[in-house]
PDB file of C-alpha atoms and ligand atoms in Angstrom:
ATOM      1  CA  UNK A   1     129.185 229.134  13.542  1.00  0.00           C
ATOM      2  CA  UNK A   2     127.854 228.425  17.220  1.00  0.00           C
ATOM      3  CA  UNK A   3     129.093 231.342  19.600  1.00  0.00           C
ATOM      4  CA  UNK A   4     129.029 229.865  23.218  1.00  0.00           C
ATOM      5  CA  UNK A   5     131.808 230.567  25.535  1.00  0.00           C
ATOM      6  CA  UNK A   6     130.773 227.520  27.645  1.00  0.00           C
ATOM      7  CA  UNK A   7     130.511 224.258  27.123  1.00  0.00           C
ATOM      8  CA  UNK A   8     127.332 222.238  28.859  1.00  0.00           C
ATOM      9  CA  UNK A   9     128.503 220.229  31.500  1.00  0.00           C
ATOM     10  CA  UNK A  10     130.233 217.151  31.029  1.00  0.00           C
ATOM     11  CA  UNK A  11     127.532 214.792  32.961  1.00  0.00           C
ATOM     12  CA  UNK A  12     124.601 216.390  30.920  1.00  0.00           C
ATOM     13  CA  UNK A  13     125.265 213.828  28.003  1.00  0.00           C
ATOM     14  CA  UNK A  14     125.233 210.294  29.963  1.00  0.00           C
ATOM     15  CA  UNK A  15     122.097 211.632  32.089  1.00  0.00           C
ATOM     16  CA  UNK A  16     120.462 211.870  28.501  1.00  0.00           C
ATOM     17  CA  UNK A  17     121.477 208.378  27.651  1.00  0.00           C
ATOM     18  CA  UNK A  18     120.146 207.023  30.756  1.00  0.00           C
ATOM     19  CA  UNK A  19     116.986 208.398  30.704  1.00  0.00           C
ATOM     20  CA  UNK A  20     116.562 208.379  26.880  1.00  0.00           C
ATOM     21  CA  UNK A  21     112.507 208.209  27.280  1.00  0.00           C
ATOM     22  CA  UNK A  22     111.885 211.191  29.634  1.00  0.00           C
ATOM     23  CA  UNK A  23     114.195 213.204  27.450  1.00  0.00           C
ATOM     24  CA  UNK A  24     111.988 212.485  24.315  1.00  0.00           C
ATOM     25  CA  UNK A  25     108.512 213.640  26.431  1.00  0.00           C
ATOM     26  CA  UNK A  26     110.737 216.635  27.094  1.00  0.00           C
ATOM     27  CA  UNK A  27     111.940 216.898  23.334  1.00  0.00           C
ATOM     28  CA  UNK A  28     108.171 216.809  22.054  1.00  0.00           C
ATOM     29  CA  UNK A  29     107.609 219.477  24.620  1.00  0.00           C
ATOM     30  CA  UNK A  30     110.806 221.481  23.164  1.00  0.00           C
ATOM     31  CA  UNK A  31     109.632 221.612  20.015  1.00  0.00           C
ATOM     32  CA  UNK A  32     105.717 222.404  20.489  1.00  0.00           C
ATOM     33  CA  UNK A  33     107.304 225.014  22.498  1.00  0.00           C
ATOM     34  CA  UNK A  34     109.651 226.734  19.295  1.00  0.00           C
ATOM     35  CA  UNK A  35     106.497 226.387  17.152  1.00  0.00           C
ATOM     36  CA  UNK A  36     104.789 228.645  19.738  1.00  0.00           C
ATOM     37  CA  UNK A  37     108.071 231.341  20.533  1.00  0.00           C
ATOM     38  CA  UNK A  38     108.088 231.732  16.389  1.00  0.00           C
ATOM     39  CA  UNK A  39     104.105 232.662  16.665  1.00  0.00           C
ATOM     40  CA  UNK A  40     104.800 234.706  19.566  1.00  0.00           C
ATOM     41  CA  UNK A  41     107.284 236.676  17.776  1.00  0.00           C
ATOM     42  CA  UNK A  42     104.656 237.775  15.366  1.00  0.00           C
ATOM     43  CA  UNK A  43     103.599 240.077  18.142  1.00  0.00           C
ATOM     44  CA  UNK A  44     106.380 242.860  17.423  1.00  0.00           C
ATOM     45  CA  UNK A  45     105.758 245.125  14.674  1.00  0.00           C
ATOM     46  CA  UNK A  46     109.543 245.348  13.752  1.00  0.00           C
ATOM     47  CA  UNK A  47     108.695 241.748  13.031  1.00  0.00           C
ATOM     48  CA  UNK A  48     105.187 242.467  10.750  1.00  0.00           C
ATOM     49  CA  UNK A  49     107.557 242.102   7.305  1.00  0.00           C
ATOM     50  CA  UNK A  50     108.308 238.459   8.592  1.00  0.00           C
ATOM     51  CA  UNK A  51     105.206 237.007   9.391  1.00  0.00           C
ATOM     52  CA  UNK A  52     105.800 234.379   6.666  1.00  0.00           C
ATOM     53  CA  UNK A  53     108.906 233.105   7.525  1.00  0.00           C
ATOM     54  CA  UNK A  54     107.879 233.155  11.444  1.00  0.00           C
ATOM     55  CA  UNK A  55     104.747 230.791   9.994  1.00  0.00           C
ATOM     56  CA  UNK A  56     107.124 228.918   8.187  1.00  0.00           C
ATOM     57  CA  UNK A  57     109.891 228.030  11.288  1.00  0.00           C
ATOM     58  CA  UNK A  58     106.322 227.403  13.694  1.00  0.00           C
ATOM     59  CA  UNK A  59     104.886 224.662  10.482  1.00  0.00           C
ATOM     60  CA  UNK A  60     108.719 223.079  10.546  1.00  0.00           C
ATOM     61  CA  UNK A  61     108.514 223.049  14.101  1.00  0.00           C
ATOM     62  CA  UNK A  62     105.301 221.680  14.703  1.00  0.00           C
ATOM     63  CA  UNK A  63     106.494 218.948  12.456  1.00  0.00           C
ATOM     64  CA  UNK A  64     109.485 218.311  14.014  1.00  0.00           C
ATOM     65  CA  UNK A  65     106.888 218.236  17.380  1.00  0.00           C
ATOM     66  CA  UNK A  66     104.714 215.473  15.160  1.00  0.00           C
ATOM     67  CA  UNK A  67     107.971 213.471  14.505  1.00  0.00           C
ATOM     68  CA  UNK A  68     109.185 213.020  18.209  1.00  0.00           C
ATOM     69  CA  UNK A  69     105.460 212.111  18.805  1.00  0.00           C
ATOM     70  CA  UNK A  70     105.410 209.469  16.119  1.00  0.00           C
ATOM     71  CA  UNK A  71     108.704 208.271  17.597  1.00  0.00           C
ATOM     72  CA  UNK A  72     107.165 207.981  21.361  1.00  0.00           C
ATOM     73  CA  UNK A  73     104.211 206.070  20.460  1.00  0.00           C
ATOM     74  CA  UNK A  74     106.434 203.284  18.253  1.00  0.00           C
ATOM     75  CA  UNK A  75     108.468 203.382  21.478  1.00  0.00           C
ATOM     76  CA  UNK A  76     104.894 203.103  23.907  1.00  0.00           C
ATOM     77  CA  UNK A  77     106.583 206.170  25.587  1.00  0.00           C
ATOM     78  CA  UNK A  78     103.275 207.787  26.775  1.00  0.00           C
ATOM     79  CA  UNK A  79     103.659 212.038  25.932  1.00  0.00           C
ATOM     80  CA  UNK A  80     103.381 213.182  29.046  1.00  0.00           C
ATOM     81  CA  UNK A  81     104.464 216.331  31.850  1.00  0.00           C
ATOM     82  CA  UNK A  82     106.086 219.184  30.668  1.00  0.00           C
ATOM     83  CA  UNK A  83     109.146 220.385  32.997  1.00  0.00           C
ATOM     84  CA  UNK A  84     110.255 224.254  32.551  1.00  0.00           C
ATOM     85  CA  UNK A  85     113.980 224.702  31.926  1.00  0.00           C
ATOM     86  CA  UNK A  86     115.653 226.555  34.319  1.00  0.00           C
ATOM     87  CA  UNK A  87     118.382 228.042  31.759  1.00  0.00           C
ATOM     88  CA  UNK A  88     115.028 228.697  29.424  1.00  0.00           C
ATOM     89  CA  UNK A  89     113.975 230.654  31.715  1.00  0.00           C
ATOM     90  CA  UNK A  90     116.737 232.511  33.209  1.00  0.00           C
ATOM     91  CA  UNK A  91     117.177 234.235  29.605  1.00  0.00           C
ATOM     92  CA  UNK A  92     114.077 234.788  29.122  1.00  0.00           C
ATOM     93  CA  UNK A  93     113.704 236.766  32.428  1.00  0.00           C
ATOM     94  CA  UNK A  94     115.932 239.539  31.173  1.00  0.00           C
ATOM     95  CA  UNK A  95     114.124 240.385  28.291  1.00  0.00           C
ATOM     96  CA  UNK A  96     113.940 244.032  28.959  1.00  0.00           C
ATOM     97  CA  UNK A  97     110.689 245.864  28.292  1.00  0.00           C
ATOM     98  CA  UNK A  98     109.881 248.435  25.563  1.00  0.00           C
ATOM     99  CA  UNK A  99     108.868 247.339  22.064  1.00  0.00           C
ATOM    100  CA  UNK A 100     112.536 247.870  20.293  1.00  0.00           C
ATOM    101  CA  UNK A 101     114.785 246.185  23.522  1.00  0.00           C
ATOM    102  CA  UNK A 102     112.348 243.622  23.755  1.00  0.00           C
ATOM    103  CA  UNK A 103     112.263 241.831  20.422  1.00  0.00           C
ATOM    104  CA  UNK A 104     115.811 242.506  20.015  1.00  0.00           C
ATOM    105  CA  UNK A 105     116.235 240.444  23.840  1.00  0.00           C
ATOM    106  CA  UNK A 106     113.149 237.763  22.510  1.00  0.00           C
ATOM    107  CA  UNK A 107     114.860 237.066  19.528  1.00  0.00           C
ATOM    108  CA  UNK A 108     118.224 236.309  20.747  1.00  0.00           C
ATOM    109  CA  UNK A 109     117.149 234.464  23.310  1.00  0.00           C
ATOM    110  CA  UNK A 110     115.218 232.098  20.503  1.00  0.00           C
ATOM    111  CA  UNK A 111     118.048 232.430  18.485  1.00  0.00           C
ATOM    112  CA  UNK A 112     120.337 231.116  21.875  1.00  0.00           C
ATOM    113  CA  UNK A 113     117.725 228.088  22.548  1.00  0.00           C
ATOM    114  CA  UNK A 114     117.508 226.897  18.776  1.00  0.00           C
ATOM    115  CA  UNK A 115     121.583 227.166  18.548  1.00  0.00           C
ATOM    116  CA  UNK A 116     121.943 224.851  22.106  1.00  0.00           C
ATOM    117  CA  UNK A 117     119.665 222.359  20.520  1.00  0.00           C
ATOM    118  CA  UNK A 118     121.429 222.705  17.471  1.00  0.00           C
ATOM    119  CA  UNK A 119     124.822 221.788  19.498  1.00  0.00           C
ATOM    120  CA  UNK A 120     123.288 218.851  21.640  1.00  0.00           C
ATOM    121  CA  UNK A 121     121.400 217.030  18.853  1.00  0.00           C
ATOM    122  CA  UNK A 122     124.770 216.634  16.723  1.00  0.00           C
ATOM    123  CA  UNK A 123     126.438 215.337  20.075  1.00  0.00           C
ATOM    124  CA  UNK A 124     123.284 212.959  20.342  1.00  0.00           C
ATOM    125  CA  UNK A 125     123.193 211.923  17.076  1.00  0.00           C
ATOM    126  CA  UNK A 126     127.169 210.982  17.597  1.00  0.00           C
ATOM    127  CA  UNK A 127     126.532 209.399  21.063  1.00  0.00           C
ATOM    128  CA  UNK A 128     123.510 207.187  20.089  1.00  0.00           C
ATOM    129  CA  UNK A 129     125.208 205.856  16.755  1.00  0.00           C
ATOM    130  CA  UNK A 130     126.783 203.098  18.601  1.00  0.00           C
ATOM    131  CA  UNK A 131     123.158 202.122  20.941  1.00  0.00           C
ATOM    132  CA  UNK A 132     120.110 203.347  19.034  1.00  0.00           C
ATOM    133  CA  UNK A 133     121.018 204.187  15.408  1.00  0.00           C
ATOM    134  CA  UNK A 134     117.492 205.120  14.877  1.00  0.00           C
ATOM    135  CA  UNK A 135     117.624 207.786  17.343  1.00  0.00           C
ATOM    136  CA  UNK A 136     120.953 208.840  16.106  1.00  0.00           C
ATOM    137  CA  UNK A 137     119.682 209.533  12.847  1.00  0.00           C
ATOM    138  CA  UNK A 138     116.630 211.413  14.175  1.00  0.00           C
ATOM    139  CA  UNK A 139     118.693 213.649  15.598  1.00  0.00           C
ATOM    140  CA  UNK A 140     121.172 214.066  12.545  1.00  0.00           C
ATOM    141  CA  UNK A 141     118.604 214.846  11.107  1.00  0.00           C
ATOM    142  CA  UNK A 142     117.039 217.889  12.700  1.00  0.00           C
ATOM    143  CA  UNK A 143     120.801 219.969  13.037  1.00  0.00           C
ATOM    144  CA  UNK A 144     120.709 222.067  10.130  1.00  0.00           C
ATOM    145  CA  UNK A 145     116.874 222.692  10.644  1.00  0.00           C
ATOM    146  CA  UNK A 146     117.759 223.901  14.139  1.00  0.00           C
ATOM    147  CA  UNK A 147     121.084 225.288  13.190  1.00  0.00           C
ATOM    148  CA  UNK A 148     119.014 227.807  10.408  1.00  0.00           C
ATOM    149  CA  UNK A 149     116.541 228.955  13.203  1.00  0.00           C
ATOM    150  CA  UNK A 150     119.858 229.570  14.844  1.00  0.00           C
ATOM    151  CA  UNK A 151     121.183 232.115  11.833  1.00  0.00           C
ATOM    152  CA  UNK A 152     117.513 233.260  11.092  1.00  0.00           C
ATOM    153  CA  UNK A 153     116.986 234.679  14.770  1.00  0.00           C
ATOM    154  CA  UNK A 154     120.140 236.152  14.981  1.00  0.00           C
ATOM    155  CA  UNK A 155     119.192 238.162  11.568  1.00  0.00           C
ATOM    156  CA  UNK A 156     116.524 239.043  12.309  1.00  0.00           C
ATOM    157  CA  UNK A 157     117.359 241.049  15.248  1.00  0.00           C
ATOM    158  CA  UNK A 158     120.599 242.279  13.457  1.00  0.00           C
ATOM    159  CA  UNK A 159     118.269 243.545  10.286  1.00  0.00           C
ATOM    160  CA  UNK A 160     116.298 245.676  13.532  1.00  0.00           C
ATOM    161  CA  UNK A 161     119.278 247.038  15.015  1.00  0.00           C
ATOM    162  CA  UNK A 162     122.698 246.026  14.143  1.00  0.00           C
ATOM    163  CA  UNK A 163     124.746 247.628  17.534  1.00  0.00           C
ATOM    164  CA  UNK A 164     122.099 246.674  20.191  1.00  0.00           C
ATOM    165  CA  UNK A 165     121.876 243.388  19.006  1.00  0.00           C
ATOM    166  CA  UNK A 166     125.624 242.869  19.429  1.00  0.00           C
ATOM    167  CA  UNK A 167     125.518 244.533  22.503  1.00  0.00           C
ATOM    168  CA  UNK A 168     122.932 242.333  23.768  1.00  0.00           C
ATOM    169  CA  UNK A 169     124.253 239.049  22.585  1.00  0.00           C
ATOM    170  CA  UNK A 170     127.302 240.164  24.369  1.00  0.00           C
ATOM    171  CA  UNK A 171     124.963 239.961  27.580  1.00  0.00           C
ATOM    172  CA  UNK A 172     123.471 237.135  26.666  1.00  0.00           C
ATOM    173  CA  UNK A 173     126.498 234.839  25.803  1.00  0.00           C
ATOM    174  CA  UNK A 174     127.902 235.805  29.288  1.00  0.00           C
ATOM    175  CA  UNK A 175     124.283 235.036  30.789  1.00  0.00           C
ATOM    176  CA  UNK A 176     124.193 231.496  29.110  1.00  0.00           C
ATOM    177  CA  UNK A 177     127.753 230.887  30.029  1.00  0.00           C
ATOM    178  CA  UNK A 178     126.231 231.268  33.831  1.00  0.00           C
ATOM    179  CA  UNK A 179     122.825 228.606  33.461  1.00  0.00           C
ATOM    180  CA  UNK A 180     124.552 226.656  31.365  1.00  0.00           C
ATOM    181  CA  UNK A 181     126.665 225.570  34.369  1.00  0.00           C
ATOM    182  CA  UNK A 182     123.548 225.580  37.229  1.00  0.00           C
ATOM    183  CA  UNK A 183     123.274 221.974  37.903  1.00  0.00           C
ATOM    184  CA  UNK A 184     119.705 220.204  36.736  1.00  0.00           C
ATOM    185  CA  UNK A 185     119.026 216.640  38.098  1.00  0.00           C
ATOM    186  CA  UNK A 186     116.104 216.570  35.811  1.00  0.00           C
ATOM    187  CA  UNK A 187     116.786 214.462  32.410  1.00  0.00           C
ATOM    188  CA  UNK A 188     116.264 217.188  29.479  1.00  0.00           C
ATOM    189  CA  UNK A 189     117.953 219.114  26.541  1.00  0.00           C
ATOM    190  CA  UNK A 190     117.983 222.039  27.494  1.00  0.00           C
TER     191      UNK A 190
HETATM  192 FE1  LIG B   1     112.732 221.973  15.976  1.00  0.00          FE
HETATM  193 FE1  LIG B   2     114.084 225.136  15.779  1.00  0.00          FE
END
């Protein structure tokens, strides 16, 4: 279902595992930051019809944001700094102005961030089975959730305009190929 034409690098996973509690600050930041990209897609008046199901992804992700919370203070992991992702914000800088190219580019680019957390929490929830089966089955457990943001995005801009969107995502795949492979000593997902 995923469309990526490259794979994260190979030494993203055992910088995770090493620094499993900065990666779970950065995870609560992650997903306080989806519930806010689903508000701010309320903004676009191609997007007016969905208002609903925008509130509904920001409520799931706000409690996905409650649960990595919950899971840092039965850890004493104090929530702390957020760090921006470079490769978060490399797509986001081409979002091209203009009210139809811009929540086609928004979208996909939401769509792109919810379908790389999709990918990495099913590798995490594989990795950590053998060392933290709790953690493992947190993340299980929040792949389909992600995976539907994922589709949702996607359909959302396709339902706006079918040939830019593919036209775009063509961009953007290419784009994420590229930061995907910039090298980022900081533990995070994304
Ligand atoms: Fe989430
Ligand atoms: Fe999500």
């Amino acid at each position: 279902m995923l469309l990526f034409r490259e794979k994260f690098p190979a030494d993203w996973l055992p910088k995770v595992l090493q620094n499993l509690p900065a990666v779970l600050v950065d995870h609560a930041h992650l997903e306080r930051k989806a519930a806010t990209s689903a508000l701010n897609l309320e903004k676009y008046r191609d997007l007016y019809p969905k208002v609903h199901e925008l509130n509904a992804i920001a409520i799931e992700e706000l409690q996905h944001f409650e649960l990595v919370l919950e899971l840092l203070k039965r850890r004493n992991i104090p929530f702390g700094q957020p760090y921006p992702s470079p490769w978060i914000s490399g797509l986001m800088r081409s979002v091209r102005n203009g009210q139809r190219l811009q929540v086609i580019d928004h979208l996909i680019c939401c769509s792109l961030v919810e379908g790389r957390s999709c990918e990495k929490f099913q590798v995490l929830a594989t990795a950590l089975e053998p060392v933290d089966h709790e953690l493992a089955v947190f993340y299980g457990s929040l792949v389909e959730s992600e995976g539907n943001h994922y589709a949702t995005y996607l359909l959302m801009a396709r339902e706006i305009d079918d040939a830019e969107t593919t036209r775009r995502l063509d961009y953007y795949l290419d784009l994420d190929a590229q930061l995907v492979r910039v090298p980022n000593p900081i533990p995070m997902l994304h």
